[in-house]
Amino acid sequence: MNSFFTVNPTTEEIIREYKEFSLAYIDELIFLADKTFHSWRETTFAHRAELMRKAAAILIERKEELARLMAIEMGKPIMQGIAEAEKCAWVCDYYADNAEIFLTDEHIPTQMRKSYAAFIPLGVVFAIMPWNFPFWQVFRFAAPALMAGNTTILKHARNTMGCALEIERIFRKAGFPDGAFTTLVIGSDSVPKVIGHPLVKAVTLTGSTPVGSKVAEKSGNKIKKCVLELGGSDPYVILADANLEKAVETCVIARLINSGQSCIAAKRFIVVREIYNEFVQLFTEGMKSVRMGDPLDKENLVGPQARKDLQETLHQQVLQSRQKGAKLIIGGEIPKGKGFFYPPTVLSDVYKGMAAYDEETFGPVAAIIPAANEKQAIEIANDNIYGLGAAIFTEDLEKGEWIARNKLDAGCCFVNDYVKSDPRLPFGGIKQSGYGRELSIYGIKEFVNIKTVVVK
């Protein structure tokens, strides 16, 4: 039987060893999830909502404890971990309040006596989730899936297995039946078997684009509904009329949230020539002012990278970009001592062909790209394989909204703010950032049968 270790990215110490579930036990748990589905789907929205609100209350009650677990397992700064637990409670309450409204039969006038669309749960939904938001990524799929009447099984990242098992405990303590939410202690090798299991009806993945391609291929081969939220290299376009001070403040936060390890973190800052030098100066000062260190210290905004291989990959992207001609303003060196830290780093004069331009930099590395004018800035913003989030900064709100709506190729576009997810708004991407939507009314309808019912 295979086993793996979780490692504290701050101290590099082993936290715990986990033994992977056997194939026979995985089958047993999937059968339980399916058995539970057939009774869970018959429960009322009011009953489901009652349990979901209990889960929200547990999250709030234990938010500091859960934030500490996130800090220890993947290095999340503890204040951000507290905020993550609170956001999970929000999504639970949101769907407890709105699921029945969202899934009410939609009557459609025809010549028939009665015709309508009904929203019927599918069954067992399999989720493959990453380490970077170890609670939020799970709750944002689980809350709507469970409220719709589905049951759920989770394959979490191996380095956040403690978080995965804690989420299962939260649902159990809230009163959800055995099999409603199940964590599988498995590695990637077992994923194709779970996707292919005949009792698994749908799949959702948040992760990298290469992994998403494999999951989509396997799901498609089995003709199973799949939602993919993949990588991102979010462009932030700063126009000449932007409030530069406010823009810089927002951009620094956007680049460093979760120590830069977010699919919707700002990655590329595209600045028109008139204000380019001033932006570089102010942005660099902002990045310099940020404290990096032990994520359990509430004063630190940046913690370690989650794993050593991620730290090394990020550094190689910086080195490659410099070799191609990018200018290193600050950072760019792996600190000595314990922990997988990488300092806030600013690269200016970044151009196509450099890793910082073409690839997703999953860490606190900012690429500043000059643009001759507004038209070229938009072209550069869209010159990427990804299309998850984007932002534009301008004092002309009408123009900013028009560009966000009509010109930026992304699933989530913000004007004068950084990209963030919100239970009330649909979330997802285009191009190689994936397909399908999470959250809002659109998220809960991803994993239901939109059934046409006609009575003559």
Tab-separated table of C-alpha atoms in Angstrom:
chain	number	residue	atom	x	y	z
A	1	MET	CA	0.000	0.000	0.000
A	2	ASN	CA	1.413	3.386	-1.007
A	3	SER	CA	1.947	6.120	1.558
A	4	PHE	CA	3.002	9.769	1.531
A	5	PHE	CA	4.066	12.489	3.961
A	6	THR	CA	2.831	16.008	4.485
A	7	VAL	CA	5.587	18.569	5.097
A	8	ASN	CA	5.461	21.939	6.852
A	9	PRO	CA	6.747	24.392	4.184
A	10	THR	CA	7.979	26.836	6.840
A	11	THR	CA	10.076	24.415	8.892
A	12	GLU	CA	10.519	21.610	6.319
A	13	GLU	CA	9.520	19.153	9.047
A	14	ILE	CA	7.340	16.117	8.353
A	15	ILE	CA	3.834	16.594	9.751
A	16	ARG	CA	2.247	13.195	9.212
A	17	GLU	CA	2.331	10.047	7.111
A	18	TYR	CA	-0.829	8.916	5.270
A	19	LYS	CA	-1.503	5.491	3.791
A	20	GLU	CA	-3.468	5.561	0.555
A	21	PHE	CA	-6.818	3.786	0.423
A	22	SER	CA	-6.905	0.435	-1.348
A	23	LEU	CA	-8.887	0.053	-4.570
A	24	ALA	CA	-11.356	-2.161	-2.736
A	25	TYR	CA	-11.946	0.483	-0.065
A	26	ILE	CA	-12.355	3.207	-2.713
A	27	ASP	CA	-15.073	1.066	-4.321
A	28	GLU	CA	-16.750	0.627	-0.944
A	29	LEU	CA	-16.838	4.379	-0.332
A	30	ILE	CA	-18.196	5.137	-3.809
A	31	PHE	CA	-20.963	2.563	-3.301
A	32	LEU	CA	-21.790	4.218	0.040
A	33	ALA	CA	-21.924	7.659	-1.636
A	34	ASP	CA	-24.325	6.293	-4.247
A	35	LYS	CA	-26.490	4.568	-1.648
A	36	THR	CA	-26.663	7.784	0.375
A	37	PHE	CA	-27.576	9.749	-2.755
A	38	HIS	CA	-30.816	7.831	-3.209
A	39	SER	CA	-32.036	8.913	0.231
A	40	TRP	CA	-30.362	12.348	0.293
A	41	ARG	CA	-32.022	13.404	-2.965
A	42	GLU	CA	-35.430	12.873	-1.301
A	43	THR	CA	-34.687	15.239	1.594
A	44	THR	CA	-36.209	18.714	1.573
A	45	PHE	CA	-34.311	21.881	0.786
A	46	ALA	CA	-35.175	23.055	4.291
A	47	HIS	CA	-33.473	20.019	5.842
A	48	ARG	CA	-30.363	20.381	3.687
A	49	ALA	CA	-30.226	24.091	4.481
A	50	GLU	CA	-30.418	23.412	8.213
A	51	LEU	CA	-27.364	21.144	8.040
A	52	MET	CA	-25.493	23.524	5.720
A	53	ARG	CA	-25.998	26.394	8.180
A	54	LYS	CA	-24.623	24.171	10.940
A	55	ALA	CA	-21.519	23.584	8.823
A	56	ALA	CA	-21.191	27.360	8.408
A	57	ALA	CA	-21.440	27.858	12.156
A	58	ILE	CA	-18.714	25.263	12.780
A	59	LEU	CA	-16.435	27.021	10.302
A	60	ILE	CA	-16.873	30.340	12.091
A	61	GLU	CA	-16.442	28.795	15.526
A	62	ARG	CA	-13.214	27.036	14.519
A	63	LYS	CA	-11.816	29.557	12.020
A	64	GLU	CA	-8.573	30.264	13.892
A	65	GLU	CA	-7.880	26.569	14.406
A	66	LEU	CA	-8.558	25.847	10.729
A	67	ALA	CA	-6.370	28.777	9.656
A	68	ARG	CA	-3.532	27.362	11.738
A	69	LEU	CA	-3.918	24.013	9.970
A	70	MET	CA	-3.720	25.742	6.578
A	71	ALA	CA	-0.603	27.634	7.669
A	72	ILE	CA	1.118	24.475	8.835
A	73	GLU	CA	0.209	22.331	5.829
A	74	MET	CA	0.641	24.762	2.919
A	75	GLY	CA	2.018	27.989	4.384
A	76	LYS	CA	-1.014	30.273	4.082
A	77	PRO	CA	-0.613	33.488	6.160
A	78	ILE	CA	-2.891	32.937	9.125
A	79	MET	CA	-5.025	36.066	8.697
A	80	GLN	CA	-5.792	34.946	5.145
A	81	GLY	CA	-6.653	31.490	6.480
A	82	ILE	CA	-9.155	33.003	8.904
A	83	ALA	CA	-10.692	34.947	6.015
A	84	GLU	CA	-10.853	31.733	3.969
A	85	ALA	CA	-12.775	29.908	6.703
A	86	GLU	CA	-15.186	32.849	6.943
A	87	LYS	CA	-15.697	32.807	3.178
A	88	CYS	CA	-16.477	29.082	3.301
A	89	ALA	CA	-19.157	29.807	5.897
A	90	TRP	CA	-20.531	32.499	3.573
A	91	VAL	CA	-20.881	30.091	0.634
A	92	CYS	CA	-22.616	27.555	2.888
A	93	ASP	CA	-25.120	30.161	4.087
A	94	TYR	CA	-25.568	31.526	0.557
A	95	TYR	CA	-26.659	28.198	-0.885
A	96	ALA	CA	-28.683	27.352	2.223
A	97	ASP	CA	-30.628	30.566	1.538
A	98	ASN	CA	-30.870	30.324	-2.244
A	99	ALA	CA	-30.670	26.722	-3.500
A	100	GLU	CA	-34.419	26.121	-3.476
A	101	ILE	CA	-35.020	29.417	-5.317
A	102	PHE	CA	-32.349	28.598	-7.913
A	103	LEU	CA	-33.714	25.101	-8.540
A	104	THR	CA	-37.428	25.877	-8.622
A	105	ASP	CA	-39.135	24.449	-11.691
A	106	GLU	CA	-39.001	26.929	-14.572
A	107	HIS	CA	-42.370	27.012	-16.331
A	108	ILE	CA	-42.187	27.716	-20.054
A	109	PRO	CA	-45.378	28.659	-21.963
A	110	THR	CA	-46.168	26.361	-24.913
A	111	GLN	CA	-49.348	25.008	-26.511
A	112	MET	CA	-49.235	22.119	-24.029
A	113	ARG	CA	-51.190	21.920	-20.801
A	114	LYS	CA	-47.949	22.152	-18.854
A	115	SER	CA	-44.290	22.453	-19.865
A	116	TYR	CA	-41.340	23.248	-17.667
A	117	ALA	CA	-37.693	22.625	-16.880
A	118	ALA	CA	-36.951	20.737	-13.674
A	119	PHE	CA	-33.528	20.577	-12.027
A	120	ILE	CA	-32.783	17.051	-10.820
A	121	PRO	CA	-29.586	15.991	-8.993
A	122	LEU	CA	-27.208	13.748	-10.917
A	123	GLY	CA	-25.734	11.528	-8.208
A	124	VAL	CA	-22.158	11.151	-6.986
A	125	VAL	CA	-19.949	14.140	-7.922
A	126	PHE	CA	-16.174	13.580	-7.827
A	127	ALA	CA	-14.021	16.624	-7.027
A	128	ILE	CA	-10.263	16.905	-7.583
A	129	MET	CA	-9.032	19.911	-5.643
A	130	PRO	CA	-5.702	21.764	-5.182
A	131	TRP	CA	-3.766	22.832	-2.116
A	132	ASN	CA	-3.696	26.617	-2.515
A	133	PHE	CA	-7.158	27.353	-1.059
A	134	PRO	CA	-7.601	24.020	0.710
A	135	PHE	CA	-10.971	24.833	2.305
A	136	TRP	CA	-12.503	27.363	-0.106
A	137	GLN	CA	-11.977	25.328	-3.286
A	138	VAL	CA	-13.784	22.407	-1.653
A	139	PHE	CA	-16.688	24.279	-0.079
A	140	ARG	CA	-17.443	26.270	-3.219
A	141	PHE	CA	-18.180	23.020	-5.067
A	142	ALA	CA	-19.565	21.003	-2.148
A	143	ALA	CA	-22.113	23.517	-0.849
A	144	PRO	CA	-24.079	23.827	-4.126
A	145	ALA	CA	-23.624	20.144	-5.034
A	146	LEU	CA	-24.993	18.953	-1.693
A	147	MET	CA	-27.798	21.513	-1.618
A	148	ALA	CA	-28.860	20.323	-5.092
A	149	GLY	CA	-29.259	16.802	-3.702
A	150	ASN	CA	-26.030	15.228	-4.960
A	151	THR	CA	-23.464	13.410	-2.846
A	152	THR	CA	-19.766	14.210	-3.115
A	153	ILE	CA	-16.365	12.553	-2.959
A	154	LEU	CA	-13.090	14.435	-2.762
A	155	LYS	CA	-9.560	13.782	-3.924
A	156	HIS	CA	-7.556	16.605	-2.352
A	157	ALA	CA	-3.918	17.540	-2.873
A	158	ARG	CA	-1.643	15.259	-0.890
A	159	ASN	CA	0.094	18.110	0.931
A	160	THR	CA	-3.239	19.313	2.407
A	161	MET	CA	-4.680	15.958	3.398
A	162	GLY	CA	-5.190	17.152	6.967
A	163	CYS	CA	-7.470	19.908	5.650
A	164	ALA	CA	-9.346	17.395	3.498
A	165	LEU	CA	-10.100	15.107	6.428
A	166	GLU	CA	-11.083	18.089	8.576
A	167	ILE	CA	-13.647	19.157	5.977
A	168	GLU	CA	-15.214	15.698	6.122
A	169	ARG	CA	-15.389	15.977	9.923
A	170	ILE	CA	-17.107	19.360	9.641
A	171	PHE	CA	-19.841	17.959	7.411
A	172	ARG	CA	-20.295	14.955	9.691
A	173	LYS	CA	-20.477	17.126	12.798
A	174	ALA	CA	-23.050	19.313	11.044
A	175	GLY	CA	-25.257	16.253	10.674
A	176	PHE	CA	-24.765	15.240	7.043
A	177	PRO	CA	-25.243	11.479	6.622
A	178	ASP	CA	-22.388	9.044	6.038
A	179	GLY	CA	-21.565	9.085	2.347
A	180	ALA	CA	-22.808	12.614	1.689
A	181	PHE	CA	-19.254	13.979	1.711
A	182	THR	CA	-16.283	11.617	1.638
A	183	THR	CA	-12.556	12.319	1.466
A	184	LEU	CA	-10.525	9.734	-0.437
A	185	VAL	CA	-6.925	9.424	0.737
A	186	ILE	CA	-5.488	8.664	-2.692
A	187	GLY	CA	-2.829	9.845	-5.099
A	188	SER	CA	-3.131	10.858	-8.730
A	189	ASP	CA	-2.744	7.273	-9.959
A	190	SER	CA	-6.185	6.384	-8.581
A	191	VAL	CA	-7.990	9.325	-10.191
A	192	PRO	CA	-8.737	7.655	-13.569
A	193	LYS	CA	-10.339	4.690	-11.773
A	194	VAL	CA	-12.608	6.988	-9.766
A	195	ILE	CA	-13.600	9.032	-12.827
A	196	GLY	CA	-14.393	5.842	-14.690
A	197	HIS	CA	-16.418	4.281	-11.904
A	198	PRO	CA	-19.979	3.716	-13.177
A	199	LEU	CA	-21.527	5.221	-10.033
A	200	VAL	CA	-19.630	8.517	-10.422
A	201	LYS	CA	-21.847	10.793	-12.503
A	202	ALA	CA	-19.856	14.029	-12.815
A	203	VAL	CA	-16.392	15.467	-12.210
A	204	THR	CA	-15.084	18.862	-11.142
A	205	LEU	CA	-11.437	19.887	-11.091
A	206	THR	CA	-9.564	22.937	-9.921
A	207	GLY	CA	-5.925	22.607	-10.905
A	208	SER	CA	-3.321	23.059	-13.606
A	209	THR	CA	-4.098	23.085	-17.302
A	210	PRO	CA	-2.086	19.887	-18.073
A	211	VAL	CA	-3.965	17.991	-15.339
A	212	GLY	CA	-7.247	19.475	-16.554
A	213	SER	CA	-6.560	18.158	-20.048
A	214	LYS	CA	-6.114	14.618	-18.709
A	215	VAL	CA	-9.235	14.802	-16.538
A	216	ALA	CA	-11.269	16.185	-19.443
A	217	GLU	CA	-10.030	13.382	-21.690
A	218	LYS	CA	-10.957	10.682	-19.180
A	219	SER	CA	-14.326	12.285	-18.381
A	220	GLY	CA	-15.105	12.763	-22.054
A	221	ASN	CA	-14.211	9.162	-22.826
A	222	LYS	CA	-16.833	8.109	-20.277
A	223	ILE	CA	-19.325	10.823	-21.407
A	224	LYS	CA	-19.425	12.438	-17.956
A	225	LYS	CA	-20.175	16.075	-17.180
A	226	CYS	CA	-16.990	17.902	-16.223
A	227	VAL	CA	-16.267	21.395	-14.895
A	228	LEU	CA	-12.681	22.663	-15.120
A	229	GLU	CA	-11.206	25.669	-13.320
A	230	LEU	CA	-7.589	25.708	-14.438
A	231	GLY	CA	-4.560	27.976	-14.575
A	232	GLY	CA	-4.424	31.686	-15.137
A	233	SER	CA	-1.992	34.425	-16.052
A	234	ASP	CA	-4.238	37.341	-15.202
A	235	PRO	CA	-3.408	40.626	-16.959
A	236	TYR	CA	-3.887	43.962	-15.183
A	237	VAL	CA	-4.041	46.839	-17.672
A	238	ILE	CA	-3.119	50.260	-16.273
A	239	LEU	CA	-4.138	53.151	-18.524
A	240	ALA	CA	-2.690	56.648	-18.486
A	241	ASP	CA	-5.678	58.170	-16.674
A	242	ALA	CA	-5.649	55.642	-13.819
A	243	ASN	CA	-5.438	56.799	-10.203
A	244	LEU	CA	-1.906	55.488	-9.930
A	245	GLU	CA	-1.665	55.423	-6.140
A	246	LYS	CA	-4.853	53.397	-5.752
A	247	ALA	CA	-3.981	51.189	-8.715
A	248	VAL	CA	-0.586	50.315	-7.277
A	249	GLU	CA	-2.043	49.550	-3.852
A	250	THR	CA	-4.575	47.191	-5.440
A	251	CYS	CA	-2.009	45.589	-7.742
A	252	VAL	CA	0.380	44.774	-4.888
A	253	ILE	CA	-2.397	43.008	-2.990
A	254	ALA	CA	-3.505	41.241	-6.165
A	255	ARG	CA	-0.025	39.870	-6.838
A	256	LEU	CA	0.750	38.759	-3.266
A	257	ILE	CA	-2.523	37.258	-2.048
A	258	ASN	CA	-1.888	33.707	-0.794
A	259	SER	CA	1.835	34.416	-1.247
A	260	GLY	CA	1.171	34.763	-4.970
A	261	GLN	CA	-0.162	31.218	-5.235
A	262	SER	CA	-3.568	31.822	-6.764
A	263	CYS	CA	-4.958	31.130	-10.212
A	264	ILE	CA	-6.627	34.571	-10.136
A	265	ALA	CA	-3.675	36.451	-8.649
A	266	ALA	CA	-2.440	39.263	-10.877
A	267	LYS	CA	0.467	37.958	-12.925
A	268	ARG	CA	1.124	40.459	-15.739
A	269	PHE	CA	0.957	44.237	-15.284
A	270	ILE	CA	0.593	45.944	-18.651
A	271	VAL	CA	1.274	49.652	-18.371
A	272	VAL	CA	1.051	52.329	-21.061
A	273	ARG	CA	4.293	54.203	-21.735
A	274	GLU	CA	3.182	57.601	-20.342
A	275	ILE	CA	3.095	56.258	-16.789
A	276	TYR	CA	5.330	53.181	-17.091
A	277	ASN	CA	8.365	54.418	-15.138
A	278	GLU	CA	6.235	55.931	-12.382
A	279	PHE	CA	4.241	52.727	-12.028
A	280	VAL	CA	7.412	50.605	-11.793
A	281	GLN	CA	8.774	52.877	-9.065
A	282	LEU	CA	5.597	52.982	-6.973
A	283	PHE	CA	4.842	49.296	-7.446
A	284	THR	CA	8.378	48.340	-6.411
A	285	GLU	CA	8.072	50.439	-3.260
A	286	GLY	CA	4.804	48.686	-2.470
A	287	MET	CA	6.314	45.230	-2.943
A	288	LYS	CA	9.310	46.178	-0.781
A	289	SER	CA	7.056	47.199	2.101
A	290	VAL	CA	5.514	43.739	2.489
A	291	ARG	CA	6.655	41.454	5.304
A	292	MET	CA	7.567	37.854	4.500
A	293	GLY	CA	8.015	35.182	7.149
A	294	ASP	CA	6.334	32.650	9.402
A	295	PRO	CA	2.697	32.386	8.268
A	296	LEU	CA	1.602	31.988	11.899
A	297	ASP	CA	2.744	35.573	12.543
A	298	LYS	CA	-0.276	37.793	11.866
A	299	GLU	CA	1.961	40.634	10.645
A	300	ASN	CA	3.329	38.626	7.705
A	301	LEU	CA	1.515	38.984	4.386
A	302	VAL	CA	3.734	36.522	2.504
A	303	GLY	CA	4.526	33.024	3.734
A	304	PRO	CA	6.513	30.220	2.109
A	305	GLN	CA	5.702	28.548	-1.162
A	306	ALA	CA	3.747	25.377	-0.517
A	307	ARG	CA	6.419	22.930	-1.720
A	308	LYS	CA	10.091	22.986	-2.594
A	309	ASP	CA	9.476	21.980	-6.209
A	310	LEU	CA	7.132	24.953	-6.612
A	311	GLN	CA	9.765	27.287	-5.184
A	312	GLU	CA	12.364	25.909	-7.596
A	313	THR	CA	10.073	26.123	-10.629
A	314	LEU	CA	9.256	29.753	-9.847
A	315	HIS	CA	12.950	30.592	-9.530
A	316	GLN	CA	13.696	28.968	-12.883
A	317	GLN	CA	11.023	31.137	-14.504
A	318	VAL	CA	12.682	34.240	-13.044
A	319	LEU	CA	16.123	33.139	-14.212
A	320	GLN	CA	14.889	32.348	-17.719
A	321	SER	CA	13.164	35.723	-17.982
A	322	ARG	CA	16.321	37.524	-16.879
A	323	GLN	CA	18.418	35.575	-19.372
A	324	LYS	CA	16.026	36.746	-22.095
A	325	GLY	CA	16.476	40.389	-21.043
A	326	ALA	CA	13.981	41.143	-18.273
A	327	LYS	CA	15.284	43.563	-15.628
A	328	LEU	CA	15.271	42.375	-12.032
A	329	ILE	CA	14.213	45.265	-9.802
A	330	ILE	CA	13.886	43.471	-6.440
A	331	GLY	CA	13.860	39.878	-5.182
A	332	GLY	CA	14.758	37.038	-7.480
A	333	GLU	CA	16.908	35.053	-5.052
A	334	ILE	CA	16.024	32.030	-2.910
A	335	PRO	CA	16.641	33.025	0.723
A	336	LYS	CA	19.033	31.003	2.859
A	337	GLY	CA	17.725	29.001	5.783
A	338	LYS	CA	14.738	26.781	6.415
A	339	GLY	CA	11.471	27.058	4.547
A	340	PHE	CA	10.410	27.228	0.912
A	341	PHE	CA	10.307	31.022	0.835
A	342	TYR	CA	10.521	33.179	-2.271
A	343	PRO	CA	10.679	36.955	-1.869
A	344	PRO	CA	8.353	39.471	-3.533
A	345	THR	CA	10.003	39.930	-6.926
A	346	VAL	CA	9.569	42.575	-9.617
A	347	LEU	CA	10.655	42.069	-13.224
A	348	SER	CA	10.346	45.010	-15.595
A	349	ASP	CA	10.725	45.227	-19.375
A	350	VAL	CA	9.127	41.822	-19.827
A	351	TYR	CA	8.363	40.765	-23.386
A	352	LYS	CA	6.945	37.840	-25.351
A	353	GLY	CA	9.208	34.787	-25.248
A	354	MET	CA	10.027	35.223	-21.578
A	355	ALA	CA	8.600	32.789	-19.025
A	356	ALA	CA	7.183	35.696	-17.010
A	357	TYR	CA	5.200	36.786	-20.089
A	358	ASP	CA	4.115	33.430	-21.514
A	359	GLU	CA	3.657	31.193	-18.472
A	360	GLU	CA	1.716	31.203	-15.220
A	361	THR	CA	4.062	32.300	-12.425
A	362	PHE	CA	2.582	30.707	-9.305
A	363	GLY	CA	4.244	32.814	-6.637
A	364	PRO	CA	5.078	36.414	-5.662
A	365	VAL	CA	6.700	37.376	-8.973
A	366	ALA	CA	5.334	40.386	-10.872
A	367	ALA	CA	5.972	40.897	-14.580
A	368	ILE	CA	5.660	44.523	-15.711
A	369	ILE	CA	5.130	44.849	-19.467
A	370	PRO	CA	5.273	48.146	-21.381
A	371	ALA	CA	2.622	48.997	-23.971
A	372	ALA	CA	2.777	51.784	-26.515
A	373	ASN	CA	-0.887	52.688	-26.045
A	374	GLU	CA	-4.290	51.446	-24.925
A	375	LYS	CA	-4.840	49.350	-28.054
A	376	GLN	CA	-1.551	47.518	-27.664
A	377	ALA	CA	-2.136	47.045	-23.929
A	378	ILE	CA	-5.368	45.183	-24.666
A	379	GLU	CA	-3.652	43.099	-27.351
A	380	ILE	CA	-0.916	42.110	-24.884
A	381	ALA	CA	-3.498	41.303	-22.212
A	382	ASN	CA	-5.171	38.835	-24.566
A	383	ASP	CA	-1.902	37.420	-25.914
A	384	ASN	CA	-1.944	34.394	-23.613
A	385	ILE	CA	-3.262	30.843	-23.548
A	386	TYR	CA	-5.219	31.573	-20.367
A	387	GLY	CA	-8.483	33.430	-19.842
A	388	LEU	CA	-9.481	33.274	-16.185
A	389	GLY	CA	-9.393	36.821	-14.792
A	390	ALA	CA	-8.406	40.302	-15.922
A	391	ALA	CA	-8.549	43.845	-14.582
A	392	ILE	CA	-8.330	47.339	-15.995
A	393	PHE	CA	-7.530	50.581	-14.195
A	394	THR	CA	-8.864	53.901	-15.469
A	395	GLU	CA	-10.757	56.903	-14.127
A	396	ASP	CA	-13.077	56.725	-17.126
A	397	LEU	CA	-15.494	54.148	-15.728
A	398	GLU	CA	-17.605	53.987	-18.870
A	399	LYS	CA	-14.575	53.166	-20.978
A	400	GLY	CA	-13.231	50.751	-18.373
A	401	GLU	CA	-16.517	48.856	-18.293
A	402	TRP	CA	-16.675	48.747	-22.101
A	403	ILE	CA	-13.152	47.310	-22.312
A	404	ALA	CA	-13.850	44.805	-19.523
A	405	ARG	CA	-17.076	43.665	-21.166
A	406	ASN	CA	-16.070	43.648	-24.821
A	407	LYS	CA	-12.301	43.515	-25.183
A	408	LEU	CA	-10.676	41.435	-22.439
A	409	ASP	CA	-10.691	37.684	-23.085
A	410	ALA	CA	-11.424	36.294	-19.630
A	411	GLY	CA	-14.225	34.796	-17.583
A	412	CYS	CA	-13.995	37.411	-14.799
A	413	CYS	CA	-13.169	41.052	-15.573
A	414	PHE	CA	-12.884	43.792	-12.954
A	415	VAL	CA	-12.560	47.575	-13.240
A	416	ASN	CA	-10.358	49.334	-10.654
A	417	ASP	CA	-10.247	46.275	-8.386
A	418	TYR	CA	-8.503	42.935	-8.175
A	419	VAL	CA	-10.159	39.732	-9.378
A	420	LYS	CA	-11.867	37.733	-6.640
A	421	SER	CA	-14.525	35.062	-6.329
A	422	ASP	CA	-17.882	35.788	-4.699
A	423	PRO	CA	-20.663	33.238	-3.988
A	424	ARG	CA	-23.163	35.584	-5.684
A	425	LEU	CA	-21.256	35.801	-8.982
A	426	PRO	CA	-20.365	33.130	-11.563
A	427	PHE	CA	-16.708	32.119	-11.520
A	428	GLY	CA	-14.685	30.385	-14.224
A	429	GLY	CA	-12.579	30.896	-17.312
A	430	ILE	CA	-12.213	30.457	-21.054
A	431	LYS	CA	-9.420	29.252	-23.333
A	432	GLN	CA	-6.998	27.003	-21.397
A	433	SER	CA	-8.338	28.286	-18.080
A	434	GLY	CA	-11.150	25.774	-18.418
A	435	TYR	CA	-14.907	25.677	-18.878
A	436	GLY	CA	-18.067	25.589	-16.828
A	437	ARG	CA	-18.903	27.875	-13.927
A	438	GLU	CA	-18.833	27.687	-10.164
A	439	LEU	CA	-20.812	29.755	-7.651
A	440	SER	CA	-24.042	31.766	-8.089
A	441	ILE	CA	-27.091	30.256	-9.811
A	442	TYR	CA	-24.872	29.009	-12.641
A	443	GLY	CA	-22.662	26.937	-10.340
A	444	ILE	CA	-25.482	24.974	-8.741
A	445	LYS	CA	-26.962	24.192	-12.177
A	446	GLU	CA	-23.741	22.573	-13.438
A	447	PHE	CA	-24.466	19.310	-11.619
A	448	VAL	CA	-28.170	18.829	-12.202
A	449	ASN	CA	-30.157	17.260	-15.013
A	450	ILE	CA	-32.027	20.139	-16.639
A	451	LYS	CA	-35.021	17.973	-17.415
A	452	THR	CA	-37.824	18.981	-19.773
A	453	VAL	CA	-41.248	17.887	-18.553
A	454	VAL	CA	-44.311	18.223	-20.804
A	455	VAL	CA	-47.944	17.359	-20.027
A	456	LYS	CA	-50.317	17.325	-22.988
